[in-house]
Amino acid sequence: MHGLLAKLSKNLILAIPAAMLLGFAAGLLAPSAWMKSLIVPLTFLMVYPMMVSLKLAKVLEGGDGRACPEFCVTGVTR
């Protein structure tokens, strides 16, 4: 198992499109209506770890302005 994971991690440029194509083919060939009920819970599980470490107060305070160009603040470009 470790060898397979090592090969996959070294060949991600091929492994990712191959996995996407296999998933697409499986969706076309196999009945997939039962997966509709899994969309919301799996999306939540995917996003939740990122949201746990999010500090809402820090987001709402604004920041230092480095992420927003001058136009966002003044509405004027140079």
mmCIF file of N, CA and C in Angstrom:
data_model
loop_
_atom_site.group_PDB
_atom_site.id
_atom_site.type_symbol
_atom_site.label_atom_id
_atom_site.label_comp_id
_atom_site.label_asym_id
_atom_site.label_seq_id
_atom_site.Cartn_x
_atom_site.Cartn_y
_atom_site.Cartn_z
ATOM 1 N N MET A 1 0.817 -1.192 0.000
ATOM 2 C CA MET A 1 0.000 0.000 0.000
ATOM 3 C C MET A 1 0.859 1.253 0.000
ATOM 4 N N HIS A 2 1.938 1.216 0.781
ATOM 5 C CA HIS A 2 2.826 2.378 0.851
ATOM 6 C C HIS A 2 3.492 2.641 -0.501
ATOM 7 N N GLY A 3 3.836 1.575 -1.192
ATOM 8 C CA GLY A 3 4.460 1.722 -2.507
ATOM 9 C C GLY A 3 3.512 2.352 -3.515
ATOM 10 N N LEU A 4 2.241 1.964 -3.470
ATOM 11 C CA LEU A 4 1.248 2.539 -4.360
ATOM 12 C C LEU A 4 1.077 4.031 -4.084
ATOM 13 N N LEU A 5 0.993 4.396 -2.809
ATOM 14 C CA LEU A 5 0.859 5.806 -2.460
ATOM 15 C C LEU A 5 2.087 6.613 -2.866
ATOM 16 N N ALA A 6 3.256 6.019 -2.751
ATOM 17 C CA ALA A 6 4.478 6.712 -3.157
ATOM 18 C C ALA A 6 4.489 6.941 -4.666
ATOM 19 N N LYS A 7 4.057 5.932 -5.438
ATOM 20 C CA LYS A 7 4.002 6.091 -6.890
ATOM 21 C C LYS A 7 2.983 7.147 -7.286
ATOM 22 N N LEU A 8 1.823 7.138 -6.618
ATOM 23 C CA LEU A 8 0.798 8.133 -6.921
ATOM 24 C C LEU A 8 1.275 9.544 -6.614
ATOM 25 N N SER A 9 1.952 9.722 -5.487
ATOM 26 C CA SER A 9 2.408 11.061 -5.123
ATOM 27 C C SER A 9 3.524 11.545 -6.050
ATOM 28 N N LYS A 10 4.299 10.643 -6.618
ATOM 29 C CA LYS A 10 5.341 11.051 -7.567
ATOM 30 C C LYS A 10 4.768 11.350 -8.937
ATOM 31 N N ASN A 11 3.591 10.785 -9.260
ATOM 32 C CA ASN A 11 2.982 10.967 -10.577
ATOM 33 C C ASN A 11 1.622 11.637 -10.484
ATOM 34 N N LEU A 12 1.515 12.668 -9.668
ATOM 35 C CA LEU A 12 0.226 13.330 -9.496
ATOM 36 C C LEU A 12 -0.286 13.953 -10.785
ATOM 37 N N ILE A 13 0.603 14.376 -11.637
ATOM 38 C CA ILE A 13 0.183 15.022 -12.878
ATOM 39 C C ILE A 13 -0.590 14.046 -13.774
ATOM 40 N N LEU A 14 -0.357 12.762 -13.611
ATOM 41 C CA LEU A 14 -1.118 11.749 -14.338
ATOM 42 C C LEU A 14 -2.227 11.139 -13.488
ATOM 43 N N ALA A 15 -1.991 11.008 -12.186
ATOM 44 C CA ALA A 15 -2.945 10.337 -11.304
ATOM 45 C C ALA A 15 -4.237 11.144 -11.147
ATOM 46 N N ILE A 16 -4.135 12.456 -11.066
ATOM 47 C CA ILE A 16 -5.334 13.278 -10.858
ATOM 48 C C ILE A 16 -6.265 13.222 -12.064
ATOM 49 N N PRO A 17 -5.786 13.479 -13.293
ATOM 50 C CA PRO A 17 -6.707 13.356 -14.433
ATOM 51 C C PRO A 17 -7.241 11.930 -14.612
ATOM 52 N N ALA A 18 -6.416 10.922 -14.316
ATOM 53 C CA ALA A 18 -6.885 9.539 -14.436
ATOM 54 C C ALA A 18 -8.013 9.266 -13.445
ATOM 55 N N ALA A 19 -7.877 9.745 -12.219
ATOM 56 C CA ALA A 19 -8.925 9.559 -11.222
ATOM 57 C C ALA A 19 -10.194 10.302 -11.618
ATOM 58 N N MET A 20 -10.029 11.483 -12.195
ATOM 59 C CA MET A 20 -11.203 12.247 -12.636
ATOM 60 C C MET A 20 -11.921 11.529 -13.774
ATOM 61 N N LEU A 21 -11.166 10.996 -14.718
ATOM 62 C CA LEU A 21 -11.778 10.270 -15.835
ATOM 63 C C LEU A 21 -12.450 8.977 -15.368
ATOM 64 N N LEU A 22 -11.821 8.269 -14.437
ATOM 65 C CA LEU A 22 -12.428 7.057 -13.890
ATOM 66 C C LEU A 22 -13.724 7.380 -13.148
ATOM 67 N N GLY A 23 -13.732 8.470 -12.396
ATOM 68 C CA GLY A 23 -14.942 8.877 -11.692
ATOM 69 C C GLY A 23 -16.043 9.283 -12.648
ATOM 70 N N PHE A 24 -15.676 9.995 -13.713
ATOM 71 C CA PHE A 24 -16.655 10.397 -14.715
ATOM 72 C C PHE A 24 -17.245 9.171 -15.410
ATOM 73 N N ALA A 25 -16.391 8.215 -15.773
ATOM 74 C CA ALA A 25 -16.855 6.998 -16.430
ATOM 75 C C ALA A 25 -17.747 6.182 -15.495
ATOM 76 N N ALA A 26 -17.372 6.110 -14.235
ATOM 77 C CA ALA A 26 -18.198 5.373 -13.273
ATOM 78 C C ALA A 26 -19.561 6.034 -13.120
ATOM 79 N N GLY A 27 -19.598 7.363 -13.164
ATOM 80 C CA GLY A 27 -20.867 8.074 -13.075
ATOM 81 C C GLY A 27 -21.755 7.844 -14.283
ATOM 82 N N LEU A 28 -21.131 7.645 -15.439
ATOM 83 C CA LEU A 28 -21.921 7.384 -16.642
ATOM 84 C C LEU A 28 -22.432 5.943 -16.696
ATOM 85 N N LEU A 29 -21.622 5.016 -16.224
ATOM 86 C CA LEU A 29 -21.950 3.602 -16.361
ATOM 87 C C LEU A 29 -22.761 3.029 -15.201
ATOM 88 N N ALA A 30 -22.527 3.512 -14.013
ATOM 89 C CA ALA A 30 -23.203 2.955 -12.836
ATOM 90 C C ALA A 30 -24.325 3.893 -12.391
ATOM 91 N N PRO A 31 -25.352 3.352 -11.757
ATOM 92 C CA PRO A 31 -26.411 4.228 -11.231
ATOM 93 C C PRO A 31 -25.860 5.101 -10.107
ATOM 94 N N SER A 32 -26.049 6.396 -10.228
ATOM 95 C CA SER A 32 -25.470 7.306 -9.241
ATOM 96 C C SER A 32 -26.500 8.206 -8.579
ATOM 97 N N ALA A 33 -27.779 7.916 -8.733
ATOM 98 C CA ALA A 33 -28.823 8.743 -8.133
ATOM 99 C C ALA A 33 -28.742 8.720 -6.603
ATOM 100 N N TRP A 34 -28.272 7.629 -6.035
ATOM 101 C CA TRP A 34 -28.181 7.519 -4.577
ATOM 102 C C TRP A 34 -27.167 8.491 -3.984
ATOM 103 N N MET A 35 -26.258 9.029 -4.817
ATOM 104 C CA MET A 35 -25.240 9.957 -4.315
ATOM 105 C C MET A 35 -25.777 11.359 -4.060
ATOM 106 N N LYS A 36 -26.947 11.684 -4.595
ATOM 107 C CA LYS A 36 -27.497 13.028 -4.400
ATOM 108 C C LYS A 36 -27.658 13.361 -2.928
ATOM 109 N N SER A 37 -28.008 12.395 -2.135
ATOM 110 C CA SER A 37 -28.192 12.640 -0.704
ATOM 111 C C SER A 37 -26.863 12.866 0.021
ATOM 112 N N LEU A 38 -25.758 12.562 -0.618
ATOM 113 C CA LEU A 38 -24.441 12.724 0.017
ATOM 114 C C LEU A 38 -23.774 14.055 -0.306
ATOM 115 N N ILE A 39 -24.340 14.837 -1.217
ATOM 116 C CA ILE A 39 -23.681 16.064 -1.652
ATOM 117 C C ILE A 39 -23.483 17.035 -0.489
ATOM 118 N N VAL A 40 -24.541 17.337 0.256
ATOM 119 C CA VAL A 40 -24.431 18.307 1.349
ATOM 120 C C VAL A 40 -23.516 17.805 2.464
ATOM 121 N N PRO A 41 -23.679 16.576 2.980
ATOM 122 C CA PRO A 41 -22.780 16.154 4.062
ATOM 123 C C PRO A 41 -21.310 16.079 3.642
ATOM 124 N N LEU A 42 -21.042 15.604 2.432
ATOM 125 C CA LEU A 42 -19.642 15.511 2.003
ATOM 126 C C LEU A 42 -19.045 16.893 1.736
ATOM 127 N N THR A 43 -19.841 17.812 1.223
ATOM 128 C CA THR A 43 -19.360 19.179 1.039
ATOM 129 C C THR A 43 -19.041 19.801 2.389
ATOM 130 N N PHE A 44 -19.908 19.579 3.370
ATOM 131 C CA PHE A 44 -19.660 20.082 4.722
ATOM 132 C C PHE A 44 -18.370 19.503 5.286
ATOM 133 N N LEU A 45 -18.167 18.199 5.114
ATOM 134 C CA LEU A 45 -16.941 17.577 5.614
ATOM 135 C C LEU A 45 -15.703 18.104 4.915
ATOM 136 N N MET A 46 -15.844 18.513 3.661
ATOM 137 C CA MET A 46 -14.703 19.042 2.920
ATOM 138 C C MET A 46 -14.365 20.465 3.371
ATOM 139 N N VAL A 47 -15.380 21.268 3.665
ATOM 140 C CA VAL A 47 -15.170 22.676 3.990
ATOM 141 C C VAL A 47 -14.942 22.893 5.483
ATOM 142 N N TYR A 48 -15.515 22.069 6.323
ATOM 143 C CA TYR A 48 -15.463 22.259 7.768
ATOM 144 C C TYR A 48 -14.045 22.409 8.338
ATOM 145 N N PRO A 49 -13.083 21.583 7.960
ATOM 146 C CA PRO A 49 -11.733 21.761 8.538
ATOM 147 C C PRO A 49 -11.135 23.136 8.249
ATOM 148 N N MET A 50 -11.461 23.712 7.102
ATOM 149 C CA MET A 50 -10.950 25.050 6.796
ATOM 150 C C MET A 50 -11.651 26.105 7.635
ATOM 151 N N MET A 51 -12.930 25.897 7.921
ATOM 152 C CA MET A 51 -13.696 26.883 8.671
ATOM 153 C C MET A 51 -13.384 26.829 10.165
ATOM 154 N N VAL A 52 -12.957 25.700 10.679
ATOM 155 C CA VAL A 52 -12.661 25.581 12.102
ATOM 156 C C VAL A 52 -11.529 26.517 12.494
ATOM 157 N N SER A 53 -10.526 26.623 11.665
ATOM 158 C CA SER A 53 -9.385 27.468 11.992
ATOM 159 C C SER A 53 -9.603 28.931 11.595
ATOM 160 N N LEU A 54 -10.739 29.246 10.989
ATOM 161 C CA LEU A 54 -11.037 30.615 10.579
ATOM 162 C C LEU A 54 -11.429 31.438 11.792
ATOM 163 N N LYS A 55 -10.773 32.575 11.961
ATOM 164 C CA LYS A 55 -11.101 33.473 13.052
ATOM 165 C C LYS A 55 -11.956 34.595 12.483
ATOM 166 N N LEU A 56 -13.273 34.518 12.733
ATOM 167 C CA LEU A 56 -14.229 35.430 12.136
ATOM 168 C C LEU A 56 -13.935 36.883 12.512
ATOM 169 N N ALA A 57 -13.528 37.139 13.727
ATOM 170 C CA ALA A 57 -13.217 38.508 14.144
ATOM 171 C C ALA A 57 -12.071 39.081 13.317
ATOM 172 N N LYS A 58 -11.077 38.267 13.024
ATOM 173 C CA LYS A 58 -9.933 38.708 12.223
ATOM 174 C C LYS A 58 -10.367 39.032 10.793
ATOM 175 N N VAL A 59 -11.287 38.247 10.257
ATOM 176 C CA VAL A 59 -11.785 38.491 8.905
ATOM 177 C C VAL A 59 -12.561 39.803 8.860
ATOM 178 N N LEU A 60 -13.380 40.050 9.867
ATOM 179 C CA LEU A 60 -14.238 41.228 9.871
ATOM 180 C C LEU A 60 -13.500 42.520 10.198
ATOM 181 N N GLU A 61 -12.326 42.436 10.810
ATOM 182 C CA GLU A 61 -11.611 43.667 11.161
ATOM 183 C C GLU A 61 -10.962 44.335 9.953
ATOM 184 N N GLY A 62 -10.838 43.641 8.845
ATOM 185 C CA GLY A 62 -10.342 44.285 7.627
ATOM 186 C C GLY A 62 -8.975 43.805 7.230
ATOM 187 N N GLY A 63 -7.996 44.052 8.010
ATOM 188 C CA GLY A 63 -6.647 43.635 7.650
ATOM 189 C C GLY A 63 -5.769 44.821 7.315
ATOM 190 N N ASP A 64 -4.649 44.552 6.686
ATOM 191 C CA ASP A 64 -3.669 45.592 6.410
ATOM 192 C C ASP A 64 -3.767 46.151 5.003
ATOM 193 N N GLY A 65 -4.682 45.648 4.192
ATOM 194 C CA GLY A 65 -4.876 46.203 2.860
ATOM 195 C C GLY A 65 -3.957 45.658 1.793
ATOM 196 N N ARG A 66 -3.065 44.743 2.137
ATOM 197 C CA ARG A 66 -2.155 44.200 1.122
ATOM 198 C C ARG A 66 -2.887 43.358 0.092
ATOM 199 N N ALA A 67 -3.996 42.747 0.477
ATOM 200 C CA ALA A 67 -4.718 41.886 -0.447
ATOM 201 C C ALA A 67 -5.554 42.688 -1.434
ATOM 202 N N CYS A 68 -5.831 43.931 -1.122
ATOM 203 C CA CYS A 68 -6.677 44.757 -1.979
ATOM 204 C C CYS A 68 -5.833 45.869 -2.595
ATOM 205 N N PRO A 69 -5.874 46.011 -3.914
ATOM 206 C CA PRO A 69 -5.109 47.086 -4.538
ATOM 207 C C PRO A 69 -5.677 48.456 -4.167
ATOM 208 N N GLU A 70 -4.962 49.492 -4.535
ATOM 209 C CA GLU A 70 -5.348 50.864 -4.195
ATOM 210 C C GLU A 70 -6.752 51.185 -4.688
ATOM 211 N N PHE A 71 -7.147 50.631 -5.816
ATOM 212 C CA PHE A 71 -8.461 50.905 -6.378
ATOM 213 C C PHE A 71 -9.583 50.507 -5.435
ATOM 214 N N CYS A 72 -9.400 49.419 -4.684
ATOM 215 C CA CYS A 72 -10.437 48.949 -3.770
ATOM 216 C C CYS A 72 -10.680 49.963 -2.658
ATOM 217 N N VAL A 73 -9.625 50.653 -2.247
ATOM 218 C CA VAL A 73 -9.741 51.585 -1.132
ATOM 219 C C VAL A 73 -10.217 52.956 -1.603
ATOM 220 N N THR A 74 -9.608 53.469 -2.677
ATOM 221 C CA THR A 74 -9.907 54.845 -3.091
ATOM 222 C C THR A 74 -10.814 54.919 -4.310
ATOM 223 N N GLY A 75 -10.868 53.869 -5.106
ATOM 224 C CA GLY A 75 -11.640 53.906 -6.326
ATOM 225 C C GLY A 75 -10.910 54.585 -7.467
ATOM 226 N N VAL A 76 -9.641 54.907 -7.249
ATOM 227 C CA VAL A 76 -8.846 55.618 -8.255
ATOM 228 C C VAL A 76 -7.605 54.789 -8.586
ATOM 229 N N THR A 77 -7.275 54.698 -9.862
ATOM 230 C CA THR A 77 -6.047 54.031 -10.266
ATOM 231 C C THR A 77 -4.992 55.088 -10.565
ATOM 232 N N ARG A 78 -3.765 54.674 -10.582
ATOM 233 C CA ARG A 78 -2.671 55.618 -10.856
ATOM 234 C C ARG A 78 -2.596 55.965 -12.310
#
